[in-house]
Coordinates of N, CA and C and ligand atoms in Angstrom, one line a residue:
X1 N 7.6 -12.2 8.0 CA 8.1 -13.3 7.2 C 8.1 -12.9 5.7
X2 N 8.8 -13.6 4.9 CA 9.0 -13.3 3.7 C 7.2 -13.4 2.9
X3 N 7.3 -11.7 2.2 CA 6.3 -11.4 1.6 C 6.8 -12.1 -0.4
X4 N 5.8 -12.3 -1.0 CA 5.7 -12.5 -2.1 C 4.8 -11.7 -2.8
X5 N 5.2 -11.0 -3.8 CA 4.3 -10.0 -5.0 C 3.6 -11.3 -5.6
X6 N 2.3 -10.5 -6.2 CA 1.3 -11.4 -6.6 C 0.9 -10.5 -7.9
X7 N 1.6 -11.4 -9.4 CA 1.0 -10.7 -10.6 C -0.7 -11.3 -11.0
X8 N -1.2 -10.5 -11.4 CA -2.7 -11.0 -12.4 C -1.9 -11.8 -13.7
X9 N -3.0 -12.1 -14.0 CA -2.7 -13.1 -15.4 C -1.7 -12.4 -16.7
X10 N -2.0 -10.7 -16.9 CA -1.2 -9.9 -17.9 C 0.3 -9.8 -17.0
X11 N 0.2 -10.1 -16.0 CA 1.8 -9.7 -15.2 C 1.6 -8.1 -14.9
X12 N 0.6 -7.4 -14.6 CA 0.6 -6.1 -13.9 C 0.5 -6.8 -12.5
X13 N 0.7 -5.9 -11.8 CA 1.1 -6.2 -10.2 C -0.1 -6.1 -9.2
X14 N -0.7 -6.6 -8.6 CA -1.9 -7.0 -7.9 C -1.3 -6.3 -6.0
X15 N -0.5 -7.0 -6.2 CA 0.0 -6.7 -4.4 C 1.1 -7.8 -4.1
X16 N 0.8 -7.8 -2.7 CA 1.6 -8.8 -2.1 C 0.7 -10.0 -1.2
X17 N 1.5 -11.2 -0.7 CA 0.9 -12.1 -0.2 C 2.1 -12.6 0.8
X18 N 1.3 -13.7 1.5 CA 2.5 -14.1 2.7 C 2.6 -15.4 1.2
X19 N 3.8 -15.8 2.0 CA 4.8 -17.2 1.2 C 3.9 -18.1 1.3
X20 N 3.2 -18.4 2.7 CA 2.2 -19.7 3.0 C 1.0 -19.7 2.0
X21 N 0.1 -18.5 2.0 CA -1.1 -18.1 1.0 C -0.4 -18.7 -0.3
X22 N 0.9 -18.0 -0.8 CA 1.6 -18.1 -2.3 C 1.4 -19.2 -2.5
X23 N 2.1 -20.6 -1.6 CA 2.3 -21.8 -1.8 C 0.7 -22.7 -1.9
X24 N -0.3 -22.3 -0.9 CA -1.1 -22.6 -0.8 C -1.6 -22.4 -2.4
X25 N -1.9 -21.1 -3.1 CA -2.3 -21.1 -4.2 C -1.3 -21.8 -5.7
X26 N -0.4 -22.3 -5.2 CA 0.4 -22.8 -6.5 C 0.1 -24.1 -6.5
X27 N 0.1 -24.8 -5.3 CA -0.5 -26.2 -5.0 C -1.7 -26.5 -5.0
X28 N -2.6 -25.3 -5.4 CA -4.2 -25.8 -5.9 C -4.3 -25.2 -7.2
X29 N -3.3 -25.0 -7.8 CA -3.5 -25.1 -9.6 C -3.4 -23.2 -9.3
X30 N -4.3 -22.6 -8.8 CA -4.3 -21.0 -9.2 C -3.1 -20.1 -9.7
X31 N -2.3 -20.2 -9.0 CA -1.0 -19.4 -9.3 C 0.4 -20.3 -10.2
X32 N 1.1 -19.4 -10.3 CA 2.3 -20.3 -11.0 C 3.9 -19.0 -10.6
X33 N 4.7 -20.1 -10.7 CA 6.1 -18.8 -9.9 C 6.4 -18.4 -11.1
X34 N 7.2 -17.3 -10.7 CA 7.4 -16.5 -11.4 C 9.0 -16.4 -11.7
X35 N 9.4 -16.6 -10.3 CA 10.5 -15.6 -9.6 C 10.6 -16.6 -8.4
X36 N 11.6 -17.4 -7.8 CA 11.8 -18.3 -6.9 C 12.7 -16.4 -6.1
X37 N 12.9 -17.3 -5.0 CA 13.4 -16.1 -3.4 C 14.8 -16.9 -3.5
X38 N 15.1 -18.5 -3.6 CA 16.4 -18.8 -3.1 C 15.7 -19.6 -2.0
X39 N 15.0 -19.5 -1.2 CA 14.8 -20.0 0.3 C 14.2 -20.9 -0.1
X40 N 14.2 -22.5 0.1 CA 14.0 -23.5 -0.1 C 13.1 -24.1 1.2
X41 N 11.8 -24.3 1.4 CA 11.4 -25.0 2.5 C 11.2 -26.3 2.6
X42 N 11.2 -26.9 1.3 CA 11.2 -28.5 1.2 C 12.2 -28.5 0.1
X43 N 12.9 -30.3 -0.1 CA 13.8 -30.3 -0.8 C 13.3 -30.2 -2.2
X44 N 11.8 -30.5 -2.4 CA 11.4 -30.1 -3.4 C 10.8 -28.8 -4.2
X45 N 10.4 -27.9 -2.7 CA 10.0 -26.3 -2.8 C 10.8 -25.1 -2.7
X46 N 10.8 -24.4 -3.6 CA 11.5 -22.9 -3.2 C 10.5 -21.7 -3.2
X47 N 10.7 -21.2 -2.3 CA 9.5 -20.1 -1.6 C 9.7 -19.2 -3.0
X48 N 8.4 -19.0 -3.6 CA 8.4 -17.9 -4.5 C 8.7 -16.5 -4.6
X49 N 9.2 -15.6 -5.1 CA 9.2 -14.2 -4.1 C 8.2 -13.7 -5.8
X50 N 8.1 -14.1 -6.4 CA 6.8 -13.8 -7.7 C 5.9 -14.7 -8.3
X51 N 4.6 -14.7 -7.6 CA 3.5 -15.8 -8.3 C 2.6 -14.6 -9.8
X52 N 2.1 -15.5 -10.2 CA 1.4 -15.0 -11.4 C -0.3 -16.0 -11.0
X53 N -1.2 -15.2 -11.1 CA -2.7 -16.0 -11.5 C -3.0 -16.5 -12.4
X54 N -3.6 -17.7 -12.4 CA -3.5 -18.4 -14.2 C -5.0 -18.1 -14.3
X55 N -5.8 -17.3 -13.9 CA -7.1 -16.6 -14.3 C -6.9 -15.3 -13.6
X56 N -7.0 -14.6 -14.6 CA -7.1 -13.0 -14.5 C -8.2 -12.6 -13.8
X57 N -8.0 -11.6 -12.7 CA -8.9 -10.7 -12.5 C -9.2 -9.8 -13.0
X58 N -10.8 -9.6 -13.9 CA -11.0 -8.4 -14.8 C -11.2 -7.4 -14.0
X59 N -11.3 -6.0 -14.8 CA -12.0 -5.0 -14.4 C -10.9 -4.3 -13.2
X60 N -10.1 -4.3 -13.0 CA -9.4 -4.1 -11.7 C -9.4 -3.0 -11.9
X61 N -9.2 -2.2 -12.6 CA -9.1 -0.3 -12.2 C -10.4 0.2 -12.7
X62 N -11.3 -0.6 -12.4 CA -12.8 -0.3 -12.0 C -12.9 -0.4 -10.1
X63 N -11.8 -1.1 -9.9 CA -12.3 -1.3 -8.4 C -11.5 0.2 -7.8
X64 N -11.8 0.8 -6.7 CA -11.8 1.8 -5.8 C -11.2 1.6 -4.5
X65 N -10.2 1.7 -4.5 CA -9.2 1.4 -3.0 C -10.3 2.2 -1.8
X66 N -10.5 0.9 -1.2 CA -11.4 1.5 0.2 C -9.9 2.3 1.1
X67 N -11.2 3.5 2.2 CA -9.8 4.3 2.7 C -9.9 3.5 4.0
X68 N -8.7 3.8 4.6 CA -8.2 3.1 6.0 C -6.5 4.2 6.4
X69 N -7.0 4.0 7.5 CA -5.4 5.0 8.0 C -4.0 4.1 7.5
X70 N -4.2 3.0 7.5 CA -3.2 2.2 7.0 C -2.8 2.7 5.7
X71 N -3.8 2.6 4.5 CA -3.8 3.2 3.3 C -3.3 4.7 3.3
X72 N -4.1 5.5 3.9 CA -3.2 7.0 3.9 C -2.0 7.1 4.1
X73 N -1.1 6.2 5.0 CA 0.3 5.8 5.4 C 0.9 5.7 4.4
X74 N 0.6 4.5 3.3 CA 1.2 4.0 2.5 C 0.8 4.5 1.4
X75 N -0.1 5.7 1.2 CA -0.2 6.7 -0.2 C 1.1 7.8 0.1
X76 N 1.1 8.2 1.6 CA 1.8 9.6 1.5 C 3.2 8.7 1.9
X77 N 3.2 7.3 1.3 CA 4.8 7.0 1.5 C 5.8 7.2 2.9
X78 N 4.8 7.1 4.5 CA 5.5 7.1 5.8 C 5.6 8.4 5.9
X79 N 5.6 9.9 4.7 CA 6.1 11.3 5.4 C 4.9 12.1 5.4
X80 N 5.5 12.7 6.8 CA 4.7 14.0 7.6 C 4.2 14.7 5.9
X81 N 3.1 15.1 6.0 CA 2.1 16.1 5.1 C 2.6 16.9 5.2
X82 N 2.9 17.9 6.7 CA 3.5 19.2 6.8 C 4.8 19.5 7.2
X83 N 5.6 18.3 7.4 CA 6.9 19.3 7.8 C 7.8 18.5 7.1
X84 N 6.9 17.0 6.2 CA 8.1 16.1 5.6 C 9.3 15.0 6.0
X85 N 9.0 15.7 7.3 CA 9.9 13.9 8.0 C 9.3 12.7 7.3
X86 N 10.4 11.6 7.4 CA 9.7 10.6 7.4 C 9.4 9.7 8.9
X87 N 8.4 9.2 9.2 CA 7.5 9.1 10.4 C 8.3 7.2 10.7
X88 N 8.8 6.4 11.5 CA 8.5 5.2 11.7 C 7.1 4.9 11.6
X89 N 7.1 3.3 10.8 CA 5.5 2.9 10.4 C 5.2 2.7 11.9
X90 N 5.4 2.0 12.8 CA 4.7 2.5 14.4 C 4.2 3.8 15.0
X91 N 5.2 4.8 14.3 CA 4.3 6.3 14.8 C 3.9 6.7 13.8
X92 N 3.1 6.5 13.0 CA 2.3 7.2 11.9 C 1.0 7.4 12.7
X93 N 0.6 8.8 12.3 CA -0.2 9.7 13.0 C -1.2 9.8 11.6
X94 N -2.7 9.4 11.7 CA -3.5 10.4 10.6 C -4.4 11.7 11.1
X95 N -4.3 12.6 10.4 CA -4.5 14.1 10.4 C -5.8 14.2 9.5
X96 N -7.1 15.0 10.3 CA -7.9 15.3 9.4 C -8.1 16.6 9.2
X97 N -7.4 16.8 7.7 CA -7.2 18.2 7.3 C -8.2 19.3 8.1
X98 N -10.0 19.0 7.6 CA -11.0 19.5 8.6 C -11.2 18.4 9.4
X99 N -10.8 19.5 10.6 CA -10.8 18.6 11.7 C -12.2 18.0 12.2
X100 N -12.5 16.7 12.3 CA -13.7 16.0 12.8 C -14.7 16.8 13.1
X101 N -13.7 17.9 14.3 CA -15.1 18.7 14.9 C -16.2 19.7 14.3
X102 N -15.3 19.8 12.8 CA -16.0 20.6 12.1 C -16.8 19.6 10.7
X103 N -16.9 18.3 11.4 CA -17.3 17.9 10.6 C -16.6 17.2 8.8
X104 N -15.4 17.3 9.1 CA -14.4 16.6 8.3 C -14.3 14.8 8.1
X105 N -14.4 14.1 7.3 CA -14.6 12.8 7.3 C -13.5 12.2 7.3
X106 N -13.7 11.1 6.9 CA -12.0 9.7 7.0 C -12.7 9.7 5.6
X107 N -11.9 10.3 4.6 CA -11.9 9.7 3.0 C -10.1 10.4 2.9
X108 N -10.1 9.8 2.0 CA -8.9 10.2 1.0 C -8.5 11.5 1.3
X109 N -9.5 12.6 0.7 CA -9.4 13.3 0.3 C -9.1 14.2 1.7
X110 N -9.5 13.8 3.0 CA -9.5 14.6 4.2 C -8.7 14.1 5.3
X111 N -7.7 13.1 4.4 CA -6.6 12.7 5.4 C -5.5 12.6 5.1
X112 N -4.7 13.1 6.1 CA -3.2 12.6 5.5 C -1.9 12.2 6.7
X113 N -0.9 11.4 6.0 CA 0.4 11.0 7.2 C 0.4 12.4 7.9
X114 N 0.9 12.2 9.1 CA 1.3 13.1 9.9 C 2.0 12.5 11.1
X115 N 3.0 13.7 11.7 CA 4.2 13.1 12.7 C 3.3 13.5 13.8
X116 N 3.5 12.9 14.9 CA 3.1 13.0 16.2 C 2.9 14.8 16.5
X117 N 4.2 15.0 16.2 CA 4.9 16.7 16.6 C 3.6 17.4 15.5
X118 N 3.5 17.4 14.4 CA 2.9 18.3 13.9 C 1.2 18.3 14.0
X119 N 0.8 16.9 14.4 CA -0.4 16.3 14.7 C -0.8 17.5 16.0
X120 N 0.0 17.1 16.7 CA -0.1 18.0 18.0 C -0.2 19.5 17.8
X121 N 0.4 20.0 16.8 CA 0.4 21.1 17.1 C -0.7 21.8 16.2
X122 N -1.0 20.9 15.0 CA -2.4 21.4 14.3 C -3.3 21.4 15.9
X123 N -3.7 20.5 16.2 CA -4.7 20.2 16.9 C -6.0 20.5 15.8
X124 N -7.2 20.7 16.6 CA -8.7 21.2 15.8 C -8.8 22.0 15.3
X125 N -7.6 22.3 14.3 CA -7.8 23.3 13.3 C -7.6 22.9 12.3
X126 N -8.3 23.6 11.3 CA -7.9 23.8 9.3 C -6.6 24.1 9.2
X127 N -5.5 24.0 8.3 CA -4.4 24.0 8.4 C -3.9 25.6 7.9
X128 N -5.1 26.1 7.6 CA -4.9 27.6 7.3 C -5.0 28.3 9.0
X129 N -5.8 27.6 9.7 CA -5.8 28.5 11.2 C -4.9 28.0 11.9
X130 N -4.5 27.1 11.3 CA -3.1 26.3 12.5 C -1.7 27.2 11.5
X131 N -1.6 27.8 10.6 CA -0.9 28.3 9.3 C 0.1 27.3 9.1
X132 N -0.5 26.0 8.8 CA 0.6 24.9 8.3 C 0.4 24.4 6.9
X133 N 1.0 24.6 6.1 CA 0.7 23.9 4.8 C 1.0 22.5 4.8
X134 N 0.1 22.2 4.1 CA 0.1 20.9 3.1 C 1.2 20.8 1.7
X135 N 2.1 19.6 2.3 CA 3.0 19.8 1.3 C 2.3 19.2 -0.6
X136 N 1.1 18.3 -0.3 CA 0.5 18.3 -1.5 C -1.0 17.7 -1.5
X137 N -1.8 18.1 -2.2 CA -3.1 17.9 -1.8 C -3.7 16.6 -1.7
X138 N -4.3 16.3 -0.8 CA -4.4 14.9 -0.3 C -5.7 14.1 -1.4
X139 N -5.3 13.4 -2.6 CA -6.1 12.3 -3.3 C -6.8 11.4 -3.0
X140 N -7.8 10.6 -3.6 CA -7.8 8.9 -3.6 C -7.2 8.4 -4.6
X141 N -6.0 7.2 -4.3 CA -5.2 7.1 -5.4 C -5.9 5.9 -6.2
X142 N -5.6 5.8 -7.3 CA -5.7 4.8 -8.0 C -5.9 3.4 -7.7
X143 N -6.0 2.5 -8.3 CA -5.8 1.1 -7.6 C -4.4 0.5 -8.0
X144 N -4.3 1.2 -9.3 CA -2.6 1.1 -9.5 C -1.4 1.0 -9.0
X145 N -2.2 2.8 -8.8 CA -1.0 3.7 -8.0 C -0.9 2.9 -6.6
X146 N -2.3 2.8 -6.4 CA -1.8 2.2 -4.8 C -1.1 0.8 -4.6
X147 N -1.2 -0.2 -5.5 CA -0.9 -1.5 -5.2 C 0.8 -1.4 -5.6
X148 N 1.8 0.1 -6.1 CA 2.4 0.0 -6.1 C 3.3 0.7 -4.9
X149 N 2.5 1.8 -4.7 CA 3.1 2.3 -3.6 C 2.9 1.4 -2.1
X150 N 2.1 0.5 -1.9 CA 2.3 -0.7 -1.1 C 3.5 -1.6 -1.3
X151 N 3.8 -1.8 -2.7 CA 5.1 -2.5 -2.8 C 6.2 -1.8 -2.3
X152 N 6.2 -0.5 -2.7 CA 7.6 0.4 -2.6 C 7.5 0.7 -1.4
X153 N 6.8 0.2 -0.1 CA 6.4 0.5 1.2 C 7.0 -0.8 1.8
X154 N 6.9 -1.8 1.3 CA 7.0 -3.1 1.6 C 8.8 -3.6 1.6
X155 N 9.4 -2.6 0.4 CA 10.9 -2.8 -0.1 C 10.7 -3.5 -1.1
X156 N 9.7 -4.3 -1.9 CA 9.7 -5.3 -3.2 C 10.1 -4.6 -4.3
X157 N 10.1 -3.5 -4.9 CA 9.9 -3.1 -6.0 C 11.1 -3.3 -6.8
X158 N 12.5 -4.1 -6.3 CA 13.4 -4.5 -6.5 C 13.4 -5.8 -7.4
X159 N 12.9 -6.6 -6.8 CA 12.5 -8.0 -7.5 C 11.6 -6.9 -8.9
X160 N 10.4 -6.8 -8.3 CA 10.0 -6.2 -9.9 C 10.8 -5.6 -11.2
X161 N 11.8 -4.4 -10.6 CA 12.5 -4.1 -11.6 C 13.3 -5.3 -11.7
X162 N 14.0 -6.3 -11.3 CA 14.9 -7.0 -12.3 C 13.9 -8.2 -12.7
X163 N 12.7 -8.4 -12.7 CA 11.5 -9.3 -13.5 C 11.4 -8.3 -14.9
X164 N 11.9 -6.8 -15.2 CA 11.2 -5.4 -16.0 C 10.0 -5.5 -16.4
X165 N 9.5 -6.0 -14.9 CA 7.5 -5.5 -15.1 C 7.3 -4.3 -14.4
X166 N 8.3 -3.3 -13.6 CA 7.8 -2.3 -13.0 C 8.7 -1.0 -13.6
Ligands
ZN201 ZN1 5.5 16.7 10.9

């Protein structure tokens, strides 16, 4: 169902929310629209497709994007690490550069998208013993970076550019 971007109080971009949460927060004072969608659910409501917080969340690129295979997906943008396809978000595969067995962890830094096909064929190896390169070294991104690359994962980043907050 129709997602809605969620600005902080300066209008930098926070993420996304469902419509129901959006409306929920407009009708208890917190948020305010921004940017109506067109779709109208009551004769007096139009589903927002941009809310704004009328209290800012401080400190926000103090916070640290916790890691999750979901998140690795939507850093490396749905494509294979090593061969560059781009993967369907149902078959996204996460790859631990060192592989588990040797003791490799679930952070940022030790994981990345991967296609089924190349998953398989690393298998429990370093990507130097499997000889597969990494097309670029695997980060923790920002809170920024990520809450945009979530947008541009989602298709919103459209509304943003014609709001020119992105
Ligand atoms: Zn691949």
């Amino acid at each position: 169902m129709t997602k809605v971007i969620v600005l902080n109080n300066d209008f930098t971009v926070l993420g996304t929310t469902s419509y129901k949460r959006a409306i929920r927060l407009i009708v208890k004072g917190k948020a305010e629209t921004v940017a109506e969608s067109g779709i109208r659910i009551h004769k007096s409501m139009l589903i927002p497709s941009v809310i704004r917080l009328i209290k800012a969340i401080r400190n926000l690129w103090k916070k640290s994007v916790e890691w999750s295979k979901h998140g690795v997906a939507i850093r490396d943008g749905y494509i294979c690490q090593y061969c560059g396809v781009a993967i369907p978000k149902a078959k996204v595969t996460i790859d631990h550069v060192i592989p588990k067995a040797y003791g490799g962890k679930n952070s940022w830094e030790n994981t990345v998208c991967s296609c089924f096909k190349c998953n398989n064929m690393k298998e429990n190896r370093t990507p130097s013993e499997a000889n597969m390169a990494l097309r670029k070294k695997p980060v923790q991104p920002t809170i920024m970076e990520f809450l945009l690359q979530k947008i541009e994962s989602e298709g919103l980043e459209e509304i943003l550019k014609s709001l020119g907050i992105y």
